[in-house]
XYZ file of C-alpha atoms in Angstrom:
294
model
C -3.340 -36.503 -46.728
C -5.011 -33.769 -48.738
C -3.582 -30.329 -49.335
C -4.421 -28.298 -46.253
C -7.404 -25.967 -46.262
C -5.264 -23.276 -44.613
C -2.921 -21.409 -46.949
C 0.540 -22.508 -45.778
C 2.019 -19.049 -46.420
C 1.277 -15.672 -44.874
C 2.513 -12.321 -46.132
C 4.146 -9.599 -44.075
C 1.085 -7.382 -44.480
C -1.287 -10.127 -43.375
C 0.835 -10.940 -40.337
C 1.052 -7.278 -39.381
C -2.749 -7.102 -39.381
C -2.881 -10.071 -37.001
C -0.285 -8.870 -34.521
C -2.949 -7.591 -32.163
C -3.976 -11.230 -31.814
C -0.534 -12.013 -30.372
C -1.412 -9.975 -27.282
C -4.712 -11.822 -27.032
C -2.922 -15.164 -27.518
C -4.964 -15.805 -30.643
C -1.796 -16.454 -32.658
C 1.696 -17.511 -31.650
C 4.602 -16.280 -33.789
C 7.726 -18.451 -33.558
C 11.221 -17.428 -34.637
C 13.021 -20.561 -35.852
C 16.118 -19.035 -37.418
C 18.674 -21.798 -37.634
C 22.136 -22.614 -38.962
C 23.058 -26.131 -40.027
C 26.720 -25.751 -39.071
C 26.424 -23.105 -36.398
C 25.162 -22.466 -32.881
C 21.491 -21.820 -32.047
C 20.306 -18.416 -33.192
C 19.006 -17.135 -29.871
C 21.454 -14.215 -30.049
C 19.924 -13.210 -33.384
C 16.501 -13.323 -31.758
C 17.629 -11.157 -28.846
C 19.149 -8.620 -31.238
C 15.901 -8.185 -33.136
C 12.734 -10.180 -33.783
C 9.183 -9.629 -34.931
C 7.306 -7.993 -32.040
C 5.619 -10.530 -29.807
C 7.447 -13.529 -31.271
C 8.926 -16.345 -29.222
C 12.103 -18.245 -30.066
C 12.478 -21.989 -30.566
C 15.609 -24.002 -31.219
C 14.770 -25.938 -34.387
C 16.959 -28.934 -33.566
C 15.841 -29.182 -29.947
C 12.120 -28.559 -30.507
C 11.289 -29.841 -33.973
C 13.668 -32.817 -34.135
C 14.713 -35.728 -32.001
C 18.197 -36.749 -30.945
C 20.501 -37.735 -33.822
C 21.265 -41.405 -34.256
C 20.351 -44.291 -36.530
C 17.174 -42.409 -37.380
C 19.235 -39.645 -38.991
C 20.620 -36.291 -37.953
C 17.201 -34.688 -37.420
C 14.633 -37.452 -36.846
C 11.104 -36.575 -35.856
C 10.661 -35.534 -32.218
C 8.940 -37.817 -29.772
C 5.301 -36.651 -29.529
C 5.477 -36.230 -25.733
C 8.639 -34.118 -26.007
C 7.103 -31.974 -28.737
C 3.885 -31.530 -26.785
C 5.794 -30.332 -23.721
C 7.764 -27.840 -25.824
C 4.683 -26.496 -27.606
C 2.805 -26.037 -24.339
C 5.776 -24.051 -23.059
C 5.353 -21.740 -26.051
C 1.737 -21.087 -25.053
C 0.117 -23.149 -27.792
C -3.377 -24.570 -27.313
C -5.530 -26.755 -29.534
C -6.827 -24.394 -32.190
C -4.066 -21.787 -31.751
C -2.939 -20.187 -34.992
C 0.831 -20.441 -35.426
C 3.096 -18.384 -37.701
C 6.711 -19.469 -38.209
C 9.582 -17.528 -39.694
C 13.320 -17.740 -40.264
C 15.863 -15.455 -41.925
C 14.393 -15.352 -45.429
C 14.022 -18.527 -47.495
C 11.739 -20.453 -45.102
C 13.907 -23.595 -45.056
C 13.914 -23.835 -41.258
C 10.378 -22.475 -40.947
C 9.136 -25.142 -43.358
C 10.536 -27.914 -41.164
C 8.734 -26.488 -38.136
C 5.576 -26.045 -40.255
C 5.703 -29.678 -41.353
C 6.257 -30.979 -37.829
C 3.371 -28.923 -36.443
C 1.070 -30.119 -39.208
C 2.262 -33.690 -38.575
C 1.458 -33.112 -34.887
C -2.152 -32.349 -35.761
C -2.219 -28.541 -35.687
C -4.349 -27.161 -38.492
C -3.757 -23.396 -38.601
C -0.016 -23.236 -39.269
C 1.624 -20.790 -41.671
C 5.080 -19.746 -42.798
C 5.942 -16.054 -43.142
C 6.935 -15.752 -46.784
C 10.323 -14.051 -46.963
C 10.982 -14.362 -43.236
C 12.327 -11.641 -40.985
C 14.177 -10.147 -43.965
C 10.855 -9.391 -45.664
C 9.488 -7.948 -42.435
C 12.443 -5.589 -42.076
C 12.412 -4.692 -45.785
C 8.801 -3.551 -45.410
C 9.969 -0.873 -42.954
C 8.365 -2.491 -39.932
C 10.186 -2.399 -36.617
C 11.907 -5.267 -34.883
C 11.812 -5.812 -31.140
C 14.997 -6.501 -29.151
C 15.388 -8.484 -25.966
C 13.864 -11.694 -24.624
C 10.448 -12.985 -25.553
C 7.389 -12.143 -23.538
C 6.413 -15.236 -21.609
C 2.896 -16.535 -22.248
C 0.444 -15.760 -19.476
C -0.124 -19.487 -19.000
C 1.186 -22.727 -20.411
C -0.597 -24.058 -23.443
C -2.811 -27.131 -23.444
C -2.230 -28.454 -26.962
C -2.410 -32.205 -27.479
C -0.045 -33.611 -30.092
C -1.724 -36.122 -32.393
C 1.015 -37.458 -34.635
C 0.148 -38.448 -38.188
C -1.327 -35.269 -39.649
C 1.246 -35.302 -42.460
C 2.461 -38.374 -44.304
C 5.927 -39.655 -43.467
C 7.709 -42.656 -44.974
C 10.600 -44.780 -43.784
C 13.545 -45.990 -45.887
C 11.493 -48.764 -47.477
C 8.734 -46.316 -48.309
C 11.224 -43.915 -49.857
C 12.618 -46.720 -52.001
C 9.097 -47.593 -53.136
C 8.462 -43.975 -54.133
C 11.716 -43.852 -56.090
C 10.739 -47.029 -57.924
C 7.013 -46.543 -58.519
C 6.416 -42.813 -58.076
C 8.552 -39.689 -57.810
C 11.096 -39.220 -55.022
C 12.644 -35.749 -54.994
C 16.143 -35.160 -53.618
C 16.118 -31.615 -52.215
C 19.875 -31.292 -51.721
C 22.231 -29.357 -53.971
C 22.704 -31.054 -57.341
C 26.395 -31.764 -56.703
C 25.512 -33.671 -53.531
C 22.832 -35.623 -55.399
C 25.386 -36.596 -58.049
C 27.848 -37.638 -55.356
C 30.516 -35.180 -56.451
C 30.749 -33.585 -53.008
C 29.445 -34.507 -49.563
C 30.280 -31.935 -46.887
C 28.213 -33.470 -44.080
C 27.515 -37.185 -44.365
C 30.136 -39.961 -44.624
C 28.771 -41.390 -47.889
C 28.099 -39.456 -51.085
C 25.366 -40.113 -53.624
C 21.612 -40.488 -53.652
C 18.803 -42.997 -53.262
C 18.586 -44.986 -56.507
C 15.781 -43.699 -58.682
C 15.465 -40.351 -56.900
C 15.265 -37.173 -58.960
C 17.300 -34.062 -58.262
C 15.181 -31.078 -57.183
C 17.367 -28.611 -55.223
C 15.356 -26.648 -52.690
C 16.950 -23.321 -53.590
C 15.109 -23.424 -56.924
C 11.816 -23.066 -55.021
C 12.502 -19.449 -54.090
C 13.179 -16.108 -55.734
C 16.240 -13.959 -55.028
C 14.514 -12.289 -52.057
C 13.805 -15.623 -50.361
C 10.072 -15.685 -51.085
C 8.606 -18.799 -52.632
C 7.974 -18.650 -56.354
C 4.348 -18.143 -57.423
C 2.241 -21.294 -57.422
C 2.069 -21.477 -61.222
C 5.865 -21.361 -61.521
C 6.247 -24.032 -58.868
C 3.720 -26.234 -60.655
C 5.697 -25.919 -63.882
C 8.941 -26.676 -62.100
C 7.652 -29.817 -60.423
C 5.799 -31.000 -63.530
C 9.066 -30.860 -65.471
C 10.577 -33.215 -62.878
C 7.673 -35.637 -63.235
C 5.299 -34.600 -60.448
C 1.613 -34.958 -61.205
C -1.639 -35.042 -59.283
C -2.058 -38.785 -59.878
C 1.520 -39.801 -59.052
C 2.787 -40.690 -55.585
C 5.409 -38.131 -54.559
C 7.903 -37.875 -51.736
C 10.936 -35.819 -50.786
C 14.135 -36.249 -48.818
C 17.364 -34.334 -48.257
C 20.302 -34.775 -45.910
C 18.345 -34.923 -42.674
C 14.718 -34.018 -43.354
C 14.964 -30.228 -42.973
C 15.299 -28.818 -46.494
C 13.045 -31.575 -47.833
C 10.248 -30.108 -45.700
C 10.714 -26.907 -47.715
C 10.071 -28.926 -50.860
C 6.913 -30.363 -49.267
C 5.820 -26.782 -48.519
C 6.530 -25.689 -52.100
C 4.650 -28.714 -53.428
C 1.627 -27.828 -51.285
C 1.698 -24.229 -52.539
C 1.793 -25.683 -56.063
C -1.229 -27.864 -55.337
C 0.470 -31.234 -54.845
C 0.636 -33.524 -51.840
C 3.806 -35.380 -50.918
C 5.327 -37.536 -48.205
C 8.460 -36.659 -46.252
C 11.226 -39.163 -45.585
C 12.327 -37.648 -42.247
C 15.430 -39.794 -41.834
C 16.598 -38.826 -45.321
C 20.116 -39.501 -46.575
C 21.675 -39.445 -43.104
C 19.428 -42.363 -42.112
C 19.524 -44.167 -45.466
C 23.286 -44.673 -45.311
C 23.237 -46.227 -41.820
C 22.359 -49.564 -43.433
C 25.145 -50.745 -45.786
C 22.648 -53.061 -47.485
C 20.856 -50.055 -48.979
C 22.081 -49.195 -52.455
C 23.714 -45.868 -53.270
C 23.629 -44.227 -56.708
C 25.837 -41.487 -58.119
C 25.784 -39.330 -61.218
C 22.699 -38.241 -63.124
C 19.913 -40.744 -63.601
C 17.482 -40.735 -66.488
C 14.070 -40.773 -64.795
C 11.859 -43.744 -65.553
C 8.460 -42.600 -66.788
C 5.886 -42.829 -64.012
C 2.339 -44.033 -64.442
C -0.583 -42.396 -62.629
C -1.931 -44.321 -59.657
C -5.030 -46.380 -60.428
C-alpha cells in the first residue's frame, strides 16, 4: 500500500468551505466521538455537532463484535457496507471524520474506510474542539437523514492489516510500534486487559506524542523526526498495534502524514494475549537495529 494521494487531514477552514457540498451530498461529515470506558456519545452529538454531520457509533460501525479477535476487531464487510449506505455514502463520496480533538477515534474510522476501499477520506485536524475554537457555530438536535440510501460497495483490503504472526514478524524483522501509554508497554499497569506487557521486540511509541496540546497532529517534519528516532525508515517494514486497534490507527495516520506507510494489527494486544503460547515481554527493550528491505 502506498501513501494515499488524498491528504488524510483537513483543516477547519477547508471543511467550512466544503460545507455547501454537504447539502448536495458531495461530502459526508461523520461525528465519531467515542469513549473507551463510557457510553456512546450520541448525547454529545445531539447537544452540538458540526452542521450537517451525521453520527456513528465507533464500536458498532467501525468494529466487529469483541471476542478472540480482540476487543475491536475489524467489522464484517457486509455489516460495514450496510452501515455506510445508511449514512448516505456512495462510491466516490468524500468523507470527513471528526471526534473531540485528538483524532484518535476519527483515525480508526479513517483507517477502516480506507481499508474498505474508499479513497477520499479525511480527518478533521483538531476535531470539534478546533471547529468551536474557530468561532464557528454548532448545530443541535438529530442529524438530517440523507435523501436516499447510499450505494457504496465495500472492497476490503485497501489498507494493509496483519495478524498476530505478521505482527511478530514485524517486531523481529522490521519495526512494530506499540501505541499504548509507556507504562502499559512496560507492563507496570494494565487497566483494561487481563495480561500486562507487550509483544516481544515491539517499540514503545505512545499515540499522545503524535499531537500538540490543542489536539492537532504535529507538523509532518516533527512526526518524521519522532518516528525516525524510534527506527522508522522508508525502506523498513513498519506496523502498529495498541490495546484493541483503535489508538494504533492514529499512529498509522500520523505515519502517513509523516510520509511513511505502515500495517495495522487490528487485533492488537487484546487478541495477542488470547493465545497463551504467544510470548509476553515487560520492561524496556533495547531495539535491535533494523536493516532496510532489499
